[in-house]
CSV table of C-alpha atoms in Angstrom, one decimal:
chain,number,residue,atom,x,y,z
A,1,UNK,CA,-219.1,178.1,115.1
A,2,UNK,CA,-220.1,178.8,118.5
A,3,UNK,CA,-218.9,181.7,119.7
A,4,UNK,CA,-219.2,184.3,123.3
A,5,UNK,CA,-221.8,187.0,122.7
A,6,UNK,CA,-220.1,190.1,121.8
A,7,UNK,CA,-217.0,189.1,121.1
A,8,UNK,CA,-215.4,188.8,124.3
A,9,UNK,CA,-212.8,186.3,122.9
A,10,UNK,CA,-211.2,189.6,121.5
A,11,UNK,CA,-211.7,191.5,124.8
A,12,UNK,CA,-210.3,189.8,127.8
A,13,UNK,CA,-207.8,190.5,130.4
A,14,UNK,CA,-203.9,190.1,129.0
A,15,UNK,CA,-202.8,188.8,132.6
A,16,UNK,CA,-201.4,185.6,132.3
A,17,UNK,CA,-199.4,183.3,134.8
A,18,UNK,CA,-195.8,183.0,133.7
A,19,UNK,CA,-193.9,181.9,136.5
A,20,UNK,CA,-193.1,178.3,134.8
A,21,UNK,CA,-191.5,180.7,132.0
A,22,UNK,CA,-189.3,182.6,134.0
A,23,UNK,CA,-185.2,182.2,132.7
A,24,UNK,CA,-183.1,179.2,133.4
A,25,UNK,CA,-181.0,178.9,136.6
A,26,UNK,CA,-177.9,178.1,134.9
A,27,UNK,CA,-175.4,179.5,132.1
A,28,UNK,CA,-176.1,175.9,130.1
A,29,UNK,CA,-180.1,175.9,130.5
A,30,UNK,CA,-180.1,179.9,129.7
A,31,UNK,CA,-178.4,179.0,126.3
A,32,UNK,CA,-181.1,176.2,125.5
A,33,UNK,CA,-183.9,178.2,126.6
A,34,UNK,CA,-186.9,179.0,124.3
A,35,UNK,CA,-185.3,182.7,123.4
A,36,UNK,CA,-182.4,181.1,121.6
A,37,UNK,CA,-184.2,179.1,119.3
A,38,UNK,CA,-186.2,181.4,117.4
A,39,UNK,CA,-184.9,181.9,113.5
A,40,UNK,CA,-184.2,184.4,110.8
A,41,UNK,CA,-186.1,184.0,108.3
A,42,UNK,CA,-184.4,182.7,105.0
A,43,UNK,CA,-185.1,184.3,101.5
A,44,UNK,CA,-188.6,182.3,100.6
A,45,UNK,CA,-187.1,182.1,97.5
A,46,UNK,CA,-184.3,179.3,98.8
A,47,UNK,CA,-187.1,177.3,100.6
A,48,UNK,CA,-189.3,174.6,98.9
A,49,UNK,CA,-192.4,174.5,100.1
A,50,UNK,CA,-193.7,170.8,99.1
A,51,UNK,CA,-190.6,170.0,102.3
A,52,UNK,CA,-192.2,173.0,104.8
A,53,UNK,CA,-194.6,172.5,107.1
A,54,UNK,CA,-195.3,175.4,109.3
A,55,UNK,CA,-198.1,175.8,112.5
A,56,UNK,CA,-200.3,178.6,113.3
A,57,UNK,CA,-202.2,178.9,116.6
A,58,UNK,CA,-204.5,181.5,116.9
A,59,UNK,CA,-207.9,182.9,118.7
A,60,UNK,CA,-211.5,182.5,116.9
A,61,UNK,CA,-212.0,185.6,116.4
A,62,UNK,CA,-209.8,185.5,113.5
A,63,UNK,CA,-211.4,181.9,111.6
A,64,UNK,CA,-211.9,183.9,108.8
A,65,UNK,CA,-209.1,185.7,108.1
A,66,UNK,CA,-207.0,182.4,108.5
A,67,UNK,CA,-208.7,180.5,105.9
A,68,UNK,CA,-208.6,183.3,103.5
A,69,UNK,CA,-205.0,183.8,103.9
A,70,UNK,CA,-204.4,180.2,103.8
A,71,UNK,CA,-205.9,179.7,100.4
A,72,UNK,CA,-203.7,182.8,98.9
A,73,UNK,CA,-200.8,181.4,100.4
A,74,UNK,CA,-201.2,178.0,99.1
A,75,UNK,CA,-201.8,179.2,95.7
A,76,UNK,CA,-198.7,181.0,95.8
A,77,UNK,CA,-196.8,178.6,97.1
A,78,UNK,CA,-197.9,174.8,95.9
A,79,UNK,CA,-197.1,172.2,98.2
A,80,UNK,CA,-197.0,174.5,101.4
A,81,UNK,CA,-198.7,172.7,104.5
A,82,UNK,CA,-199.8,174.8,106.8
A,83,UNK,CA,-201.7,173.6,109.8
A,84,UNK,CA,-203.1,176.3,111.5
A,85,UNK,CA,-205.9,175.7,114.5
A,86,UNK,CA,-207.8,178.1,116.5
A,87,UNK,CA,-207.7,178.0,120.0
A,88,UNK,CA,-210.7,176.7,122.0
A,89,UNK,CA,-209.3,179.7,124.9
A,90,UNK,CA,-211.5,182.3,126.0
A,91,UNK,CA,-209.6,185.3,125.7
A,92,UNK,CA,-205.9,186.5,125.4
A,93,UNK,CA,-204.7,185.0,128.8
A,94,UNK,CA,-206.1,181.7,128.4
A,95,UNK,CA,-204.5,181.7,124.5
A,96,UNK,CA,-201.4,182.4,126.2
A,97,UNK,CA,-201.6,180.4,128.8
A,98,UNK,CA,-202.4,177.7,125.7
A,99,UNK,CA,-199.5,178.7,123.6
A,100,UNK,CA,-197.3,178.3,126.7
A,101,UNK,CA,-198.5,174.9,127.6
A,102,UNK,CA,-198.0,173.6,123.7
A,103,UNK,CA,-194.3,174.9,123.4
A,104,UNK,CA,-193.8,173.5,127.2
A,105,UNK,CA,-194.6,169.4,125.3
A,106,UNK,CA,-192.2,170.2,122.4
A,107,UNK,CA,-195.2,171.7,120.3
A,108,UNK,CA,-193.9,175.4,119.2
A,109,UNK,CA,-196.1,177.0,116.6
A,110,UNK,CA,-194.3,178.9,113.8
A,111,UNK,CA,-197.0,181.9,113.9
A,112,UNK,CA,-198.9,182.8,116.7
A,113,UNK,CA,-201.9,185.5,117.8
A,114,UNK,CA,-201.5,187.4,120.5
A,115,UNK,CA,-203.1,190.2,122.4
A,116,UNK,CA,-201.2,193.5,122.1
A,117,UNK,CA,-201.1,194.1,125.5
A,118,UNK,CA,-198.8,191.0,125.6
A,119,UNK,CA,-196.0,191.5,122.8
A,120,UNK,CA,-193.1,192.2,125.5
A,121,UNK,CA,-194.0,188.7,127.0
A,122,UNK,CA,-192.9,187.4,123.9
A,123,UNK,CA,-190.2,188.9,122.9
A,124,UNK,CA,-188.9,188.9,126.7
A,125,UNK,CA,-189.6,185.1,127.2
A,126,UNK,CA,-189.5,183.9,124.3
A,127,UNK,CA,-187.4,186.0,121.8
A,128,UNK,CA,-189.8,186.5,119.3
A,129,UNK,CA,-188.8,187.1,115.6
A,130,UNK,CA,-189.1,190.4,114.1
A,131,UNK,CA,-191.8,191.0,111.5
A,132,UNK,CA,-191.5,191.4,107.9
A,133,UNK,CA,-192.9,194.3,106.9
A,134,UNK,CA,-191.6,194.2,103.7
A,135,UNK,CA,-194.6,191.2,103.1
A,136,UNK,CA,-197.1,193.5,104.0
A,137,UNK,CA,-199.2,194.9,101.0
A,138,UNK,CA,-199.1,198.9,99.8
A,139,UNK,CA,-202.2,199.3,101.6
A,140,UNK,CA,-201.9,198.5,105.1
A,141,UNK,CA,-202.1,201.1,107.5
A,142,UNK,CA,-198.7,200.9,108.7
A,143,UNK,CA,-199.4,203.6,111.6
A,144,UNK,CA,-200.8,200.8,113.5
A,145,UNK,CA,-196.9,198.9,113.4
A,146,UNK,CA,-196.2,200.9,116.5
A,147,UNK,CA,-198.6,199.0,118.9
A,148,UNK,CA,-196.3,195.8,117.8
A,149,UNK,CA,-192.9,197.8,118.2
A,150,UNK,CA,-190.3,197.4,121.1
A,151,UNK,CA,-187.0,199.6,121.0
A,152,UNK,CA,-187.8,200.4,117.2
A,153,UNK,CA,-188.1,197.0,116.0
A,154,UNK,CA,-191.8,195.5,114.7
A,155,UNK,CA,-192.1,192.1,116.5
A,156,UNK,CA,-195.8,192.0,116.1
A,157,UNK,CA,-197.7,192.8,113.1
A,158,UNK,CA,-201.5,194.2,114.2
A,159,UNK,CA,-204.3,192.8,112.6
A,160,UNK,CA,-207.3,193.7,115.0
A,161,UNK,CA,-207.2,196.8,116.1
A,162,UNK,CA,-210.2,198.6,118.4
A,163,UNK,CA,-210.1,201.7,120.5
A,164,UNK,CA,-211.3,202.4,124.0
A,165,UNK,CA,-215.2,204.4,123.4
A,166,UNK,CA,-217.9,205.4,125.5
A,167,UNK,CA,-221.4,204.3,124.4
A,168,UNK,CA,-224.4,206.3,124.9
A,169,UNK,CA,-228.2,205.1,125.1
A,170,UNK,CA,-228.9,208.8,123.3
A,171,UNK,CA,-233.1,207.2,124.0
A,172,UNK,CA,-232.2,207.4,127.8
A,173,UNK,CA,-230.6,210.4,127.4
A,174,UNK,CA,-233.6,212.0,125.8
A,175,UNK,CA,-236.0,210.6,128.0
A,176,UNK,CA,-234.1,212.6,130.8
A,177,UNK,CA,-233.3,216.0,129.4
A,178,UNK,CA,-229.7,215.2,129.5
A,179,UNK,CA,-228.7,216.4,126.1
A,180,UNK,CA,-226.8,214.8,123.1
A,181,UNK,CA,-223.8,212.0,123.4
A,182,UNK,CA,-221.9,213.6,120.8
A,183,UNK,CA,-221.8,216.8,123.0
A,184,UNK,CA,-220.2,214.6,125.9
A,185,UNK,CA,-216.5,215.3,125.2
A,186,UNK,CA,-215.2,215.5,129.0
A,187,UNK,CA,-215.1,213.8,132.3
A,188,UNK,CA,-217.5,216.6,134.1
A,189,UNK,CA,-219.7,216.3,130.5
A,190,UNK,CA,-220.1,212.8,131.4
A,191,UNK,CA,-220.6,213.1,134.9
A,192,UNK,CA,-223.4,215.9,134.8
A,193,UNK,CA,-225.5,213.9,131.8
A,194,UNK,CA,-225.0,210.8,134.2
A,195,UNK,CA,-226.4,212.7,137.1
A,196,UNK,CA,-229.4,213.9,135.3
A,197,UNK,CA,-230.4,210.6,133.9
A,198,UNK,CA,-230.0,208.7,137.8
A,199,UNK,CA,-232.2,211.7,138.7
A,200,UNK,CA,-234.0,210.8,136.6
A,201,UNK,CA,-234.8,207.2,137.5
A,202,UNK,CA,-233.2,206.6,140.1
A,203,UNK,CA,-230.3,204.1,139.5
A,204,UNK,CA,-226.6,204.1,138.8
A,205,UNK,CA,-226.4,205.1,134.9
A,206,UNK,CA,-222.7,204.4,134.2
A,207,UNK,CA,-220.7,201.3,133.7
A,208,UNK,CA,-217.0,201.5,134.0
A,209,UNK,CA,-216.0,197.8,134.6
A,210,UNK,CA,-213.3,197.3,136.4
A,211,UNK,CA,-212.9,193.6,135.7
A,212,UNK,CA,-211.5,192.6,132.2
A,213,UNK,CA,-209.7,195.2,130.7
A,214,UNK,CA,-208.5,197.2,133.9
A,215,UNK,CA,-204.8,198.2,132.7
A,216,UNK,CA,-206.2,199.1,129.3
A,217,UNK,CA,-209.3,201.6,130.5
A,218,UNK,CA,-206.5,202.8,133.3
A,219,UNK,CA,-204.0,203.8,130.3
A,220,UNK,CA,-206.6,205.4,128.7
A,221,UNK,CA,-207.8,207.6,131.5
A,222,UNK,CA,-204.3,208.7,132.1
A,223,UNK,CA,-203.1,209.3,128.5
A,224,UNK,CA,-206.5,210.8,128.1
A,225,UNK,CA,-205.7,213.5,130.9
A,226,UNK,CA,-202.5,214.1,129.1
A,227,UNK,CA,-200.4,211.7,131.6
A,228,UNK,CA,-197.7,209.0,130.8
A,229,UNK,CA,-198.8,205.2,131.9
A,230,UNK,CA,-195.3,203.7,131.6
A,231,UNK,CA,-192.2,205.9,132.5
A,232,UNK,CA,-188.9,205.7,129.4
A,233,UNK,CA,-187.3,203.6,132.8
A,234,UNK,CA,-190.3,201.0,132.9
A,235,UNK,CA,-191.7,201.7,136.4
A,236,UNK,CA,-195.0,203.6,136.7
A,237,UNK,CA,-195.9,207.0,135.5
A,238,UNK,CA,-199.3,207.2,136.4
A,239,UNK,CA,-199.9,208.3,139.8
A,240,UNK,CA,-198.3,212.0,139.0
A,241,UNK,CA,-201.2,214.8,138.9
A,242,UNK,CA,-202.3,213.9,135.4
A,243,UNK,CA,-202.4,210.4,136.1
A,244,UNK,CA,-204.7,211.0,138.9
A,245,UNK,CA,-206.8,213.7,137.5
A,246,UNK,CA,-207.2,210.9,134.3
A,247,UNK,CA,-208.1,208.0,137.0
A,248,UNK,CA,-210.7,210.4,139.4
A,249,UNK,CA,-212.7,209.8,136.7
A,250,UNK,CA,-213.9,205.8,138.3
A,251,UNK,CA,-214.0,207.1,141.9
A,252,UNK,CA,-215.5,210.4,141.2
A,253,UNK,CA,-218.8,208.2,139.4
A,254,UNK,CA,-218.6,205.9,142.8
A,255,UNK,CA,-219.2,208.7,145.2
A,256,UNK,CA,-221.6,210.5,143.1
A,257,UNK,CA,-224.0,207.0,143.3
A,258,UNK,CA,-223.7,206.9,138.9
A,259,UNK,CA,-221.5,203.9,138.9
A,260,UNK,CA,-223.3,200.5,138.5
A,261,UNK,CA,-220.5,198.8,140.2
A,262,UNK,CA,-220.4,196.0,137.8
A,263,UNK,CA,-217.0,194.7,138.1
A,264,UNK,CA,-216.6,192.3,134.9
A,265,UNK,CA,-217.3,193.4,132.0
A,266,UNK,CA,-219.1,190.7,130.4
A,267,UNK,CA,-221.6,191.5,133.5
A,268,UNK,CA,-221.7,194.7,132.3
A,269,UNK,CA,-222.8,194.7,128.6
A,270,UNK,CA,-226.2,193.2,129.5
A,271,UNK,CA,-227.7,196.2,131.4
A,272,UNK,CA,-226.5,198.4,128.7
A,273,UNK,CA,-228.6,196.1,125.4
A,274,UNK,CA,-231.5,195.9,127.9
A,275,UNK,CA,-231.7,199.9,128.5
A,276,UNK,CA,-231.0,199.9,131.9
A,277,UNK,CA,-227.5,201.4,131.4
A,278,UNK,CA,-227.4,204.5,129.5
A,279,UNK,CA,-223.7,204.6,129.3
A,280,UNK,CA,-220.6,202.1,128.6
A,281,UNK,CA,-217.4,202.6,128.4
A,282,UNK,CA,-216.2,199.7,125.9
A,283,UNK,CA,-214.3,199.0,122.9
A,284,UNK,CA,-215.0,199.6,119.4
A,285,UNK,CA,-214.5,195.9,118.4
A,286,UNK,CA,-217.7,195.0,120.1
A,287,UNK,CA,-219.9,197.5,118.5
A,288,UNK,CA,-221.0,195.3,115.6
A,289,UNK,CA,-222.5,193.0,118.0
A,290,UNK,CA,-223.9,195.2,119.9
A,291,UNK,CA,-225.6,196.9,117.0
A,292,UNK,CA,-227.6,193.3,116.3
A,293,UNK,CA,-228.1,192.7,119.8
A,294,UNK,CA,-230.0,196.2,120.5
A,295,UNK,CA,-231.2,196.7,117.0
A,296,UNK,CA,-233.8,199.3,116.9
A,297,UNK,CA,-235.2,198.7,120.5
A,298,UNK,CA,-233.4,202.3,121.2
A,299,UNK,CA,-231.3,204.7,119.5
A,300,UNK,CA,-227.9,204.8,120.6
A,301,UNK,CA,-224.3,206.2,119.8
A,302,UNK,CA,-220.4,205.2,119.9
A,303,UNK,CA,-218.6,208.7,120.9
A,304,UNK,CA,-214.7,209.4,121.5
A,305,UNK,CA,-214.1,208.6,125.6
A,306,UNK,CA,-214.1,211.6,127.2
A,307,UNK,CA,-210.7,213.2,128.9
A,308,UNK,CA,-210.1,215.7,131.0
A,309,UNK,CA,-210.2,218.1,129.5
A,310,UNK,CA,-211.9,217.6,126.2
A,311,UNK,CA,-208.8,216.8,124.3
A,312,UNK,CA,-206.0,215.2,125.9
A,313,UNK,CA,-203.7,212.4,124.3
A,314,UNK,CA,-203.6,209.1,121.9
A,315,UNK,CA,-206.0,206.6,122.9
A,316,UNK,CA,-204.2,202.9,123.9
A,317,UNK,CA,-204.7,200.6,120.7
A,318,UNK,CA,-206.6,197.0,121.8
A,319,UNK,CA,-206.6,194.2,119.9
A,320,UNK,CA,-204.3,191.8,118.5
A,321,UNK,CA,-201.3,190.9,116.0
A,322,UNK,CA,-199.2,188.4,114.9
A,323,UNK,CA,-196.1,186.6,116.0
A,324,UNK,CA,-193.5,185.0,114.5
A,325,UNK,CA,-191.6,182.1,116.6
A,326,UNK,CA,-190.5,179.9,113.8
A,327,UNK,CA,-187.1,177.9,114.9
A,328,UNK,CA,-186.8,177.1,111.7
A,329,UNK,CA,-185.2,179.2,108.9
A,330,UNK,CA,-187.5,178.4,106.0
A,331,UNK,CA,-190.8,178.3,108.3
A,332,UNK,CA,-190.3,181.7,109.7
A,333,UNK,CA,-190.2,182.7,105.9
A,334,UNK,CA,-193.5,181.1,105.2
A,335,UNK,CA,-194.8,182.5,108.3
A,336,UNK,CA,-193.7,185.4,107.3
A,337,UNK,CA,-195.8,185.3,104.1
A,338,UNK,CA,-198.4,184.1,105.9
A,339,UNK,CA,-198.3,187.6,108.2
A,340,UNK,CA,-198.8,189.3,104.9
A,341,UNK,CA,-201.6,187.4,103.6
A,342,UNK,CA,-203.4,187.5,106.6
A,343,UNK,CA,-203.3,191.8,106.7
A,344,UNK,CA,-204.1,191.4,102.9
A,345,UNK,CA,-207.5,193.3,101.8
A,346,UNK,CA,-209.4,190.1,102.1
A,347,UNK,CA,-208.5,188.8,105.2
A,348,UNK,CA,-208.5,192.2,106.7
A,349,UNK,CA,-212.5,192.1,105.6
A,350,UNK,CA,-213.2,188.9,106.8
A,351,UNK,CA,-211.1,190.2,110.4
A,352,UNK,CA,-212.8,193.5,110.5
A,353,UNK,CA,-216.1,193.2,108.9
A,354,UNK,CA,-219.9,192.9,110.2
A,355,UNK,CA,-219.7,190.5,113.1
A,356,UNK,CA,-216.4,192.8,115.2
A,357,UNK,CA,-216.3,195.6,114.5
A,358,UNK,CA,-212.5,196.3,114.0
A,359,UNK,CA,-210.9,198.9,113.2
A,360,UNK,CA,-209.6,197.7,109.7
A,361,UNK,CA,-205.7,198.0,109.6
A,362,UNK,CA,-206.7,197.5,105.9
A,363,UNK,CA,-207.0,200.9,103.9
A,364,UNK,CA,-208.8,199.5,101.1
A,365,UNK,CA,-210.8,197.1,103.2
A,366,UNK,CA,-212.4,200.1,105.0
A,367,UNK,CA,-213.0,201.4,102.0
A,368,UNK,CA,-215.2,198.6,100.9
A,369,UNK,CA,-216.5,197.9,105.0
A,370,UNK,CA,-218.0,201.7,104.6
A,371,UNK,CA,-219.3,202.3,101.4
A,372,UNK,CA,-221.2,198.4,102.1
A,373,UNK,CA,-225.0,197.5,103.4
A,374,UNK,CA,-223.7,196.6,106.9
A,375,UNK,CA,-222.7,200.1,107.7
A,376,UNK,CA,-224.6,201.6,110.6
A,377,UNK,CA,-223.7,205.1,112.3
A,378,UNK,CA,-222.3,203.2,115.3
A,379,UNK,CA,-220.3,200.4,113.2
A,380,UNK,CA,-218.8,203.4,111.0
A,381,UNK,CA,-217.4,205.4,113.9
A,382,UNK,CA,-215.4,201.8,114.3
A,383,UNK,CA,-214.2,200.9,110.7
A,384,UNK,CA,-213.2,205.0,109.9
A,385,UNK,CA,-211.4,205.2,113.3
A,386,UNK,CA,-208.5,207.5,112.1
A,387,UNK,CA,-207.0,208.8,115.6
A,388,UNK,CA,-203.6,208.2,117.2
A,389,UNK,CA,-203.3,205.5,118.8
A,390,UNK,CA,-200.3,204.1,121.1
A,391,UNK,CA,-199.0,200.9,121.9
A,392,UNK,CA,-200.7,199.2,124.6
A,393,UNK,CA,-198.9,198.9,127.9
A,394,UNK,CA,-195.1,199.0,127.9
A,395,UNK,CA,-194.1,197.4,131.5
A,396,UNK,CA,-191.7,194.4,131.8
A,397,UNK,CA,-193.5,191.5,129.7
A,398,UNK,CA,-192.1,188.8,132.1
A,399,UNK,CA,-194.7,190.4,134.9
A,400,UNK,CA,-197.6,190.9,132.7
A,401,UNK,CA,-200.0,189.0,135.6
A,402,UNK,CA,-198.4,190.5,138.6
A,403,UNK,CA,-198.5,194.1,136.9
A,404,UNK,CA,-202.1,193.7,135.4
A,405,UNK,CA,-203.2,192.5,139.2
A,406,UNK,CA,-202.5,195.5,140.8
A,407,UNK,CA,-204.0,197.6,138.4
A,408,UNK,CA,-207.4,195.6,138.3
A,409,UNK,CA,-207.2,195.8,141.9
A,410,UNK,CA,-206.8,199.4,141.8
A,411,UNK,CA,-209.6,199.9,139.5
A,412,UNK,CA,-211.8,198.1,141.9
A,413,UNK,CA,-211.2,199.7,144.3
A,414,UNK,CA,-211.9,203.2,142.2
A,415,UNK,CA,-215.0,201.6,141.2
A,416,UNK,CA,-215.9,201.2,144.6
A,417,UNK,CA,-215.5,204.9,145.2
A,418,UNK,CA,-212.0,204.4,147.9
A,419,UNK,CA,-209.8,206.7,148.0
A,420,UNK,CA,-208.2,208.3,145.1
A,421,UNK,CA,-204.7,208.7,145.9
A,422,UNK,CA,-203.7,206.3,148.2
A,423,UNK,CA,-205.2,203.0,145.7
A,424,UNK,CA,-203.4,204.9,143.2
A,425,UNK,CA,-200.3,205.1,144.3
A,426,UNK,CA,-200.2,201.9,145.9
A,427,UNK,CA,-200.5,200.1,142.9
A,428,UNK,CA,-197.8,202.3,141.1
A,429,UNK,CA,-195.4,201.4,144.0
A,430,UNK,CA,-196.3,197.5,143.9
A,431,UNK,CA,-195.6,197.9,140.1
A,432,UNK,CA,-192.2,199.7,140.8
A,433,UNK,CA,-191.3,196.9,143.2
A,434,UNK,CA,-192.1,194.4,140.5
A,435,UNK,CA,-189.7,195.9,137.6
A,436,UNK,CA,-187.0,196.8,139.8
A,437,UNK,CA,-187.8,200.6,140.0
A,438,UNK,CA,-187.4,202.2,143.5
């Protein structure tokens, strides 16, 4: 299979345009609208499967994990079609946008992938099925059901789960004076090495893009400084004192002259595998293929992003789940099964193993990922990822574009070294004017 260096399939922007989804005009077309149709799922034990036929659309990055959870299903349950297809999409808008566009000509999968940073589009447009947990084997890591989980229901089960890191070209860093990566721990840490290796050479060393996965890197900033992204009420939270002291971080590099001001982040990994970057902030997901990309042209490390103040809170969980949006009784059971099969030890392998990097939601299957051959240093800070981690985002799903605009346009702008406060709070107050909030 061809696929995008680096995995980038797995990485992009959750903004998605959703104005052909908004809610019907009308009492009638609101009760026929694509909320209402979604199903319970029946006993699997009352459903045959050789009369079932259930869909799956999904993105590449999880080929493998489908096929293996489609041959324990089918043992299971003889006769069971399922026709699952990955999407040819290029990220987690575009499979959206995909999705959309299929249920739009009468074509409604029963099981869907979706980006985390998307579950409230689902369940707000499209009334998304709770999960099954009760499928879900002994050894799944059910800490990670709370990136899926909307007012204490699970409506997507996680299956790719990566964390926000910094990576560190620890050859640069030598070559400079400017000490270890694993002693960078906070925001001035960062800055000072930075500073002594662009003194060093004399060119930008850092690469926050801005471009990609703005609302997730802006989370983590804030949550990092302590601060609250989305407030209980929905509207903004961020552009309080921790919020801002999180988010100086981007604007503070721009003045200093140690931002590259790469704005997309598939623009940015390149100077980083060449050497010319000595640090990234990324996502674990990608290390795997950044560990075969660099190889051993320089040593290099994967180290916890750095906060405020050294320690401050839960990192924002990236990646993606699963969906149920079966209207069928009996095919939200199978899909249902399928959930399970496809979090199962095996699939969790094939999802999390050598070529992304994930962090495996799998306890077993990490297990096995680091006691194998393919472990590296960088690709075991990935697969024995054990911190907290929250659920990513939280605003009104139905706005998921709008909202993700403003903040990639306030991250820009960071990037670009304007003005703290006012970018920051002008994209809180466009926010607030989006879900309603004053």
């Amino acid at each position: 299979m061809n696929r995008r260096p680096l995995a980038l399939a797995a990485l992009a922007l959750g903004a998605v345009s959703l104005a052909g989804c908004s809610a019907a005009s009308s009492d009638s077309e609101a009760d026929a609208s694509p909320a209402q149709a979604v199903a319970s799922a029946a006993a699997v034990d009352t459903c045959v499967p050789e009369d079932t036929t259930i869909t799956a659309t999904y993105g590449a990055q999880a080929e493998a994990a489908m096929q293996v959870a489609i041959a324990q299903v089918q043992e299971e349950y003889p006769g069971l079609t399922i026709d699952a297809s990955a999407s040819a999409s290029q990220g987690y808008d575009d499979l959206t946008k995909a999705i959309v566009g299929d249920i739009a000509v009468g074509k409604r999968p029963d099981l869907i992938m979706s980006g985390l940073g998307q579950v409230g589009f689902w369940v707000e447009q499209y009334g998304a099925a709770p999960i099954d947990t009760s499928a879900l084997a002994d050894t799944y890591q059910t800490q990670f059901l709370a990136a899926g989980t909307i007012d204490g229901e699970t409506y997507l089960a996680p299956a790719q789960i990566s964390a926000p890191v910094l990576l560190v070209n620890q050859s640069a860093l030598d070559a400079a004076g400017a000490g270890e990566a694993t002693d960078i721990t906070t925001s001035d840490e960062l800055s000072a090495a930075a500073q002594t290796v662009t003194d060093a050479t004399g060119a930008p060393s850092v690469s926050v893009p801005s471009v990609g996965l703005a609302d997730w890197y802006a989370q983590a900033f804030v949550q990092g400084a302590g601060g609250t992204f989305v407030a209980d009420d929905g509207t903004a939270a961020f552009a309080d004192e921790a919020g801002l002291k999180g988010l100086s971080l981007w604007s503070e590099l721009a003045s200093a002259g140690l931002e590259t001001g790469v704005l997309n982040l598939q623009d940015a990994i390149a100077p980083f595998v060449g050497g010319q970057t000595a640090f990234l902030v990324y996502t674990t997901s990608g290390i795997a293929n950044l560990q075969g990309l660099i190889g051993d042209t320089f040593e290099w490390s994967a180290v916890d992003l750095p906060t405020a103040d050294g320690v401050g809170g839960a990192m924002p969980a990236g990646g993606n789940g699963w969906i149920v949006l079966s209207e069928d009784s009996c095919r939200a059971a199978y899909a249902n099964e399928l959930v399970g099969a496809l979090l199962s030890e095996d699939a969790v392998l094939a999802a999390s193993g050598a070529e992304y990097s994930y962090i495996p939601v799998d306890s077993a299957a990490a297990e096995t990922l680091l006691a194998g051959d393919a472990v590296t240093p960088q690709t075991a800070y990935a697969w024995s990822y054990d911190k907290d981690l929250t659920a990513w985002g939280g605003f009104d799903g139905t706005k998921t574009a709008e909202i993700n605009t403003a903040l990639t346009t306030m991250a820009q702008e960071l990037q670009m070294g304007q003005e703290l406060k006012g970018s920051v709070t002008t994209a809180a107050t466009s926010i607030d004017a989006l879900v309603g909030g004053e």
